[in-house]
Structure formats: structure tokens, C-alpha cells
Coordinates of C-alpha atoms and ligand atoms in Angstrom, one line a residue:
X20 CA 4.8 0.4 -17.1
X21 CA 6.2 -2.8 -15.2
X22 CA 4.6 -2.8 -11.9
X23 CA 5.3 -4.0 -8.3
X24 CA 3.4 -3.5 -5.6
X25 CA 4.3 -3.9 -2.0
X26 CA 1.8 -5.2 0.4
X27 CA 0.9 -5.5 4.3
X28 CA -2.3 -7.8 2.6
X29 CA -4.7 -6.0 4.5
X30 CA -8.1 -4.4 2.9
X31 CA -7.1 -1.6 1.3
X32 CA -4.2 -3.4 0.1
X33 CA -6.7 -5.7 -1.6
X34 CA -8.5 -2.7 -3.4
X35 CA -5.0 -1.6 -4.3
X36 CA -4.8 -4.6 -5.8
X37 CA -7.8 -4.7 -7.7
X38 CA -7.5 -1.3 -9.2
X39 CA -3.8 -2.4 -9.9
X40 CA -5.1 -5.6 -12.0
X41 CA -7.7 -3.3 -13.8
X42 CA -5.5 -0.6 -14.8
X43 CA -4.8 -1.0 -18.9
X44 CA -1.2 0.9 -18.7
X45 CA 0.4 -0.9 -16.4
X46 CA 1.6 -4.7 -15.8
X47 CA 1.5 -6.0 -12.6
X48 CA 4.9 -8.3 -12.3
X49 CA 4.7 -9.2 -9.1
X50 CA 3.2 -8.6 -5.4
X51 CA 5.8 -8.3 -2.2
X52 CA 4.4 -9.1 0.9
X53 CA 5.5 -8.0 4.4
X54 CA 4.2 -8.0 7.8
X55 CA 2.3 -5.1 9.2
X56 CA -1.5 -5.4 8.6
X57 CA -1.0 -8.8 9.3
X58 CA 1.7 -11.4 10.1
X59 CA 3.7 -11.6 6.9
X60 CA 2.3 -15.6 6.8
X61 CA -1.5 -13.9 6.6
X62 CA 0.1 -11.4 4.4
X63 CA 1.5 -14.6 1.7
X64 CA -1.7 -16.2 2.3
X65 CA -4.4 -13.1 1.2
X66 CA -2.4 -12.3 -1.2
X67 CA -2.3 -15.5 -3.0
X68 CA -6.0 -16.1 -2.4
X69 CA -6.8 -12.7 -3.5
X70 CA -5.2 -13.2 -6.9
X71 CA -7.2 -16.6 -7.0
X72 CA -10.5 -14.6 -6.6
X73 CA -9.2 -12.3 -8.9
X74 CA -8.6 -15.1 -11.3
X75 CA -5.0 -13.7 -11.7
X76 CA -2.7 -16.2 -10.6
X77 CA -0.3 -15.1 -13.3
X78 CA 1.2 -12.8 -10.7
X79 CA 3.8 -14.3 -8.4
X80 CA 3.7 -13.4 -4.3
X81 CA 7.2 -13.0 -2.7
X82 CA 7.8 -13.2 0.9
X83 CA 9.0 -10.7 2.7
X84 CA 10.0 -9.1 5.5
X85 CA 8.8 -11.0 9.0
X86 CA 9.5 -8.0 11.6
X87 CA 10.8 -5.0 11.8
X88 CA 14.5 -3.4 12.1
X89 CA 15.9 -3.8 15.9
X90 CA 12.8 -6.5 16.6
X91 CA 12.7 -10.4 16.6
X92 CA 9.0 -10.4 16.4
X93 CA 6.3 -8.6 15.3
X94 CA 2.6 -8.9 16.7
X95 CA -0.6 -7.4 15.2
X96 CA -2.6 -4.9 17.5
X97 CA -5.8 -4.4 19.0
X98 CA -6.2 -1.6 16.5
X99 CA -4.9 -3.2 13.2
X100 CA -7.7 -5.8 13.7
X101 CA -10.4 -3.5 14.5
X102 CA -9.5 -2.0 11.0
X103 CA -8.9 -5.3 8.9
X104 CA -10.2 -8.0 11.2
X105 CA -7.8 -10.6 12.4
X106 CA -7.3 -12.7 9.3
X107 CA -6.4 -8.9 7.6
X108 CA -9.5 -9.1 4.7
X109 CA -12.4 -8.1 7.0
X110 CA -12.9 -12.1 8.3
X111 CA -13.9 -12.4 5.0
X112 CA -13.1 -16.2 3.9
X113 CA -11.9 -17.0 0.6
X114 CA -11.0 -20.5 -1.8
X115 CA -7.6 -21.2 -1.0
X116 CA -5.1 -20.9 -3.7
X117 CA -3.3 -23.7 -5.8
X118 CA -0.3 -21.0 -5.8
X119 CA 2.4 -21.6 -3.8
X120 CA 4.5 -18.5 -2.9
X121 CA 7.9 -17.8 -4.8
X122 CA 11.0 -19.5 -3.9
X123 CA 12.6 -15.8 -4.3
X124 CA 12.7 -13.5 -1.7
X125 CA 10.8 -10.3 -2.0
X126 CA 13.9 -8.4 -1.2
X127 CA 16.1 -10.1 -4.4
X128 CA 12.7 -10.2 -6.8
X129 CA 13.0 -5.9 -6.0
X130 CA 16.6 -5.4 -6.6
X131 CA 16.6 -7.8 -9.6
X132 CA 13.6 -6.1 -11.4
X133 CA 15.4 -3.0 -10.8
X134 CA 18.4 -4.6 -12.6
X135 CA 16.1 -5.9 -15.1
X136 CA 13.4 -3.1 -15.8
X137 CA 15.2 0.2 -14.7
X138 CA 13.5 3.4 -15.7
X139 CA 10.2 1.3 -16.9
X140 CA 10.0 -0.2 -13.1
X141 CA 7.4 1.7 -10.8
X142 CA 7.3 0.0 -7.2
X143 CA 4.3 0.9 -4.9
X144 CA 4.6 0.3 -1.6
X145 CA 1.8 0.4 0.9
X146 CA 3.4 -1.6 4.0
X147 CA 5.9 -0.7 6.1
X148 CA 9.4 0.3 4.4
X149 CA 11.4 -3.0 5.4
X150 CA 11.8 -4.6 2.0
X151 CA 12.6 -1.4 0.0
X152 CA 15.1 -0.6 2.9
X153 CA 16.4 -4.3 3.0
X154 CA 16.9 -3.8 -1.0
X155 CA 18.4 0.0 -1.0
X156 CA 20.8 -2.0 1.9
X157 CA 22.0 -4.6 -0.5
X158 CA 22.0 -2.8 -3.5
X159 CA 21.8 0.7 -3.5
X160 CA 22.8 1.3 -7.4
X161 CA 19.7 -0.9 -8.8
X162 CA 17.5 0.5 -6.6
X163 CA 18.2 4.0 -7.8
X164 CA 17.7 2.8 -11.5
X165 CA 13.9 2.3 -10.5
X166 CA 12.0 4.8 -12.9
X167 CA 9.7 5.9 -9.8
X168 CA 8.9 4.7 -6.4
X169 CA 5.4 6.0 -4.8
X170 CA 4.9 5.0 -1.0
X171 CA 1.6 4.9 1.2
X172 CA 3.6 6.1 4.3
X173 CA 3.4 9.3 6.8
X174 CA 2.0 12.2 7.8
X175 CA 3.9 15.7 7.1
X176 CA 1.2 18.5 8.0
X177 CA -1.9 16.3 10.0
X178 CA -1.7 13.9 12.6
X179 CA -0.9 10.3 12.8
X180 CA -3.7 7.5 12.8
X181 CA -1.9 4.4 14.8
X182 CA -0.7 7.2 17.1
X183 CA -1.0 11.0 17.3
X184 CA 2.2 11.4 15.9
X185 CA 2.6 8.5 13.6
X186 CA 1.0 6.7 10.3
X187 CA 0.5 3.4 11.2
X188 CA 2.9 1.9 7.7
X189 CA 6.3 4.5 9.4
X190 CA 5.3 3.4 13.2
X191 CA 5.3 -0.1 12.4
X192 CA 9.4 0.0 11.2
X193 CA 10.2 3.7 12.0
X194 CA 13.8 2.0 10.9
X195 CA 13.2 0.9 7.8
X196 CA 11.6 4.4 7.1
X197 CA 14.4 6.9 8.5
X198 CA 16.8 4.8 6.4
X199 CA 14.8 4.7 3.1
X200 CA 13.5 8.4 3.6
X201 CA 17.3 9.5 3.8
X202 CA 18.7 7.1 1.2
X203 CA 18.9 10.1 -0.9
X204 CA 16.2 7.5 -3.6
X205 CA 13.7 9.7 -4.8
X206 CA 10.2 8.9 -4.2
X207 CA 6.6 10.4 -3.8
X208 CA 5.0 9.9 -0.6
X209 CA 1.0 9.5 -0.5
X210 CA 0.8 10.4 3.4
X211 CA -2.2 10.9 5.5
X212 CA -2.5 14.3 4.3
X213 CA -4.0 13.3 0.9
X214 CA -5.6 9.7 1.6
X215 CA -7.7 11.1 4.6
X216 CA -8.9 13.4 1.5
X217 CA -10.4 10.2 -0.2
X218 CA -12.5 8.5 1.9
X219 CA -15.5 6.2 0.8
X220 CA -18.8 4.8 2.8
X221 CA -21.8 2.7 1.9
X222 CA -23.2 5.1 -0.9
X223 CA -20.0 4.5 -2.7
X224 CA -19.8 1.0 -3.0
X225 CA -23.1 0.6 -4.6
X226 CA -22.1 -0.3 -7.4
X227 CA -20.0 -3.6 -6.4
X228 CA -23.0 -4.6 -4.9
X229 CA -25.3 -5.2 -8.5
X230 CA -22.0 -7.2 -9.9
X231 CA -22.6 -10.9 -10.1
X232 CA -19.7 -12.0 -9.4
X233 CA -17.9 -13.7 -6.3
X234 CA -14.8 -11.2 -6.8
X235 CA -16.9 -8.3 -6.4
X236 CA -19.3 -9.7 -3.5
X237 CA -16.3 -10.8 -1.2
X238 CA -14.3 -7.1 -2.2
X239 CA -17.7 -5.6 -1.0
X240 CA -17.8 -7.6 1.8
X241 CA -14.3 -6.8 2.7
X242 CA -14.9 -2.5 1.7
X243 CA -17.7 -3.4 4.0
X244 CA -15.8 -4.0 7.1
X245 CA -13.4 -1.6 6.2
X246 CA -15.7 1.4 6.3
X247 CA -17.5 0.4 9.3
X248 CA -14.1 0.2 11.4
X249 CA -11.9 2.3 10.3
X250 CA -13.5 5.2 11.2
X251 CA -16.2 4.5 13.3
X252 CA -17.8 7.0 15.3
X253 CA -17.1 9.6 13.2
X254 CA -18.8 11.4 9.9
X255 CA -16.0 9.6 7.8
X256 CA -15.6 6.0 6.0
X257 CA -12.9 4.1 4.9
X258 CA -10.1 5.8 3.7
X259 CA -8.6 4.6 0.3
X260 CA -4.9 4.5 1.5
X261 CA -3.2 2.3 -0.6
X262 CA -5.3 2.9 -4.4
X263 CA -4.6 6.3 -3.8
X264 CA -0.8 5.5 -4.1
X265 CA -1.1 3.1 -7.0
X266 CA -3.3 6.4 -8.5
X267 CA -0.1 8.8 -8.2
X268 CA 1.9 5.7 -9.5
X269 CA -0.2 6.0 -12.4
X270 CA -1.1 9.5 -13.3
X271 CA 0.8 11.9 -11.1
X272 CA -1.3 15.0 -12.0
X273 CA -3.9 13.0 -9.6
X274 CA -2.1 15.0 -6.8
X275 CA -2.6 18.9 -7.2
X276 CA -0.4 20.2 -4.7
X277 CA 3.2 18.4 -4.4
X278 CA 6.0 20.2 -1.1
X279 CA 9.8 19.0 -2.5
X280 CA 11.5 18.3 0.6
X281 CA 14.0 15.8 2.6
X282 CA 12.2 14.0 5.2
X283 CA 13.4 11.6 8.3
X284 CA 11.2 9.9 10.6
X285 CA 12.2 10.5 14.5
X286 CA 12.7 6.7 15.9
X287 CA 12.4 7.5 19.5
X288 CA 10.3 8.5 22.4
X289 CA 6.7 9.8 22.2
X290 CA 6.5 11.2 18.6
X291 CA 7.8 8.0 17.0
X292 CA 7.3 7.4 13.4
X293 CA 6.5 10.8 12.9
X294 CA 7.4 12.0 9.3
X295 CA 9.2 15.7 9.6
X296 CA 11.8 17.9 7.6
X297 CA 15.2 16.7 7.9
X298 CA 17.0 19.6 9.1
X299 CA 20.7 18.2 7.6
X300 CA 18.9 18.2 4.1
X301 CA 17.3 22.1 4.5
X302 CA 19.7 23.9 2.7
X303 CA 20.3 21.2 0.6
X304 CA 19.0 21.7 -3.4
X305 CA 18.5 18.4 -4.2
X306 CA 15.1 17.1 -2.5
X307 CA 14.5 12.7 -2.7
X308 CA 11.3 13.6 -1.3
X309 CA 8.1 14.5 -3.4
X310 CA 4.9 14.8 -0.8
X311 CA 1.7 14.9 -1.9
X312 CA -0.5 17.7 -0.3
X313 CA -4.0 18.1 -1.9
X314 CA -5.4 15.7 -4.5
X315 CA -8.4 15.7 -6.8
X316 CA -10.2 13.6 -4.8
X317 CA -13.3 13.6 -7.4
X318 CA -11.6 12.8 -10.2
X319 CA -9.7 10.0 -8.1
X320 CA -12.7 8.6 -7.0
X321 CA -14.6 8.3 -10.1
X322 CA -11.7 6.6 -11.6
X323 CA -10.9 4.0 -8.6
X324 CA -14.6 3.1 -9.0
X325 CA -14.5 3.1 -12.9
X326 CA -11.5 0.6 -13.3
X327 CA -12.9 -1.9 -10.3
X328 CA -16.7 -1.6 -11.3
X329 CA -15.0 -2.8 -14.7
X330 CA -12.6 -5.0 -13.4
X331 CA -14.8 -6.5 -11.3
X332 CA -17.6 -6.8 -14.0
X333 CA -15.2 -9.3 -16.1
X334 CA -13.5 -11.3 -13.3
X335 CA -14.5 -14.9 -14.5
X336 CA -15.7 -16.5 -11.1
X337 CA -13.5 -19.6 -10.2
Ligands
RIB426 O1 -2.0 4.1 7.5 C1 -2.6 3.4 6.5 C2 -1.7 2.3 6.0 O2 -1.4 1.4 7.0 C3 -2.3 1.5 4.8 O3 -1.3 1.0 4.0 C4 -3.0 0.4 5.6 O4 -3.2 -0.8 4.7 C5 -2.0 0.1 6.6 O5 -1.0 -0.7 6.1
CA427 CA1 -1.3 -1.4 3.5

């Protein structure tokens, strides 16, 4: 399987990552980066120096999208930087990379994979949906050659987490979402409702913590952060968001409960970003929209922790 994932390089972007580079049945072509966790400059950056620290800068970075649809700007929040600090990897610091980014643009490096790969492409994203809509936009018939597209985005039957109505990847281009959720492209959507299901704390990351190597002591430091802030306060962790799509990318039967339905996003007033039935697609057969509503957490779990314990183990510190 040729892989692409599609990043807001924040921290559970960066365990995405890792569990991405470690997985043995899938080849990571390339990493799109947007804004959303971070500025899309931070987003370039971490991503580049992650793949340096994962000694895997093989992989090209593509920049992406700098703000979202109807904005000029785009600023990170009080509450994005409680969750991934302000550089986006938990303050942790890491050796600059000798990469540069690609000349590309992450929106033509999607649409000509597409072209190129087809039915073997699987595209992950776990950012907000501006470069898959940007690249549906342009060129609608590559994009629906893509074998299988698997999003970290929404929340169908719980509430929100950047508001009570919204998950923060939809609320930060509600736009970009309503247009790529009723594209009519089929997709799976790893929402809230299954990644608040896999949620890890200090017991779990134990085992990073007797691996010497600098990968796995800044990814612990990172995880560290993560589980502290995210949320704090309350009997949970850290929630792995974004592994838990590049899991169901992987091995679908991860999730054990799957609703076929059309979704839209509402894009205004106080429920914005909120991920709900689209009532013009009710009645209709055909459903683009595959969410994921109960997952074997366990088995998930042991295998996240499998692959980057392993992965981890053998990354030759640069
Ligand atoms: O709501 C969780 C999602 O928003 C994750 O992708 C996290 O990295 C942030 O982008
Ligand atoms: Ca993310």
C-alpha cells in the first residue's frame, strides 16, 4: 500500500507518524503538511525534523494549505497550545533538518499520486480538510481513483473537543469539510466517537522510556506533554487521534462497529463544525461516508505500542 499522510504536525501527528514509518505493509510516499495544530511553517518545520529524528529523510514534506476557506489568516489558540505546546511537539526541541521542503505543492503531490497510484493510494489525513478539498476542487476524477481515504475529523454521536459542538480538525476549516464530506468521495471517518475510546497515560508509555535511543526519548517527551494537557483534570490521558486513523487505514476490522451514512458539517452560528446527517443524502442509497463507531481499543493499543516499541528500538540515532 502507497501511503500519504496528511498532517497539522502536532503530537499525535508525530505518533501517527511513527507508527506510519514502522508499519511493514505500507510505504510512506510522502507527508502533506497544513496549518491547524500549528502555523503550516511549524507544521513544514516538525515535520522535516521529525523524519530527521526518525532517521527517515527519504520521505518528502509538501506544503500546504496556510489558512482556511473564507479566511486570510489563520492563528493558533490558547487551547491548541495547551494541548501541543506552542512550537506544536510539546516544546520539545529537536536537530534541525538538512531537508528542505518540496518544491511541489501538497495539493498537486495528492492529485498526482492519485493519477499515479490509483486504487493502491491510501491518503490519511489528520488536519483540517483544506488540501483534500483544494485537490477534490481541481481534480475531482483523480481524487476518486484513490483506493481509500481515512480522515481523523468529527464527531457524529458525542460532543466536540475544541467546542461543544465541534472536533477541533472540522472547526478549524468547517469549509473545507462540508465540501469534502459532500463531494460524493468515499471515505472512513475516525471521529471523536472512536479516538476518545483509545486514550493512553504514563503506565502506557513505559516502555519508550527503557529505549536508548534519542527518537524514542524525545517521542516520550513529546507523549509526555501530550497526556498531561490534553486532558487534564480529568481520569483520561492523551487520546491517540491521529494513529488511530492510520490503524483503520491499515486494517479496517480495527473498527467493530461502522454507521454508512452522508454527512455535512453546519458552517454557521453556534454549532459550527459539527459533523451531522445530511438530510439531502437520507433517502439516498449510495452512502461516501463510512463512520467509525466502536473500535477494539485493546487490540489497537497493543499493536500502536508493538510497531513504535519496535520502530523505535531500531531508529539509528543521528
Ligand atoms: O481533534 C483531534 C485532532 O485535532 C487531531 O488530529 C489533533 O492532532 C488535532 O489536529
Ligand atoms: Ca492532527
Amino acid at each position: 500500500m502507497k501511503l500519504i499522510l496528511d498532517l497539522d504536525t502536532g503530537i499525535d501527528d508525530a505518533l501517527a507518524l511513527t507508527y506510519a514509518l514502522g508499519q511493514p505493509e505500507a510505504e510512506l510516499i510522502g507527508v502533506t503538511t497544513t496549518f491547524g495544530n500549528v502555523t503550516i511553517d511549524k507544521a513544514v518545520k516538525n515535520t522535516l525534523d521529525l523524519l530527521a529524528l526518525l532517521n527517515r529523510e527519504d520521505v518528502p514534506v509538501f506544503r500546504g494549505s496556510v489558512f482556511p476557506w473564507g479566511s486570510n489568516s489563520y492563528q493558533t489558540t490558547d487551547d491548541l497550545h495547551r494541548v501541543h505546546g506552542l512550537n506544536g511537539i510539546g516544546n520539545v526541541v529537536l536537530l534541525e533538518s538538512s531537508k528542505a521542503v518540496q518544491s511541489q505543492s501538497a495539493v498537486d503531490f495528492l492529485i498526482e499520486s492519485a493519477e499515479n497510484f490509483g486504487e493502491d493510494l491510501t491518503i490519511v489525513t489528520a488536519g483540517p480538510l483544506t488540501n483534500l478539498a483544494e485537490a477534490i476542487k481541481k481534480n475531482s476524477t483523480a481524487m476518486s481513483k484513490v483506493g481509500r481515504i481515512v480522515m481523523m475529523a468529527g464527531a457524529l454521536t458525542i460532543p466536540g473537543n475544541l467546542s461543544p459542538f465541534a472536533e477541533a480538525n472540522v472547526l478549524n476549516d468547517p469549509l473545507a469539510a462540508k465540501f469534502v464530506l459532500e463531494s460524493g468521495i468515499s471515505f472512513t471517518m475516525i471521529g471523536l466517537d472512536v479516538t476518545l475510546q483509545t486514550m493512553i497515560d504514563q503506565k502506557d508509555i513505559k516502555q519508550w522510556q527503557t529505549i536508548p535511543t534519542n527518537a524514542a526519548k524525545a517521542i516520550t517527551e513529546m507523549t509526555t506533554y501530550y497526556y498531561t494537557n490534553e486532558y487534564s483534570g480529568e481520569e483520561f490521558g492523551g487520546a491517540l487521534h491521529d494513529p488511530l486513523a492510520v490503524a483503520a487505514a491499515i486494517d479496517p476490522a480495527i473498527l467493530t462497529q461502522v454507521l454508512p451514512i452522508n454527512l455535512t458539517v453546519e458552517t454557521t452560528g453556534p454549532s459550527i463544525g459539527r459533523t451531522i446527517g445530511d438530510l439531502t443524502g437520507l433517502n439516498n442509497p449510495i452512502k461516501s461516508a463510512a463512520v467509525g463507531l466502536a473500535v477494539d481499543s485493546t487490540a489497537f493499543l497493543e499493536d500502536f505500542f508493538t510497531i513504535t516499541n519496535n520502530f523505535l528500538m531500531n531508529v539509528k540515532s543521528i
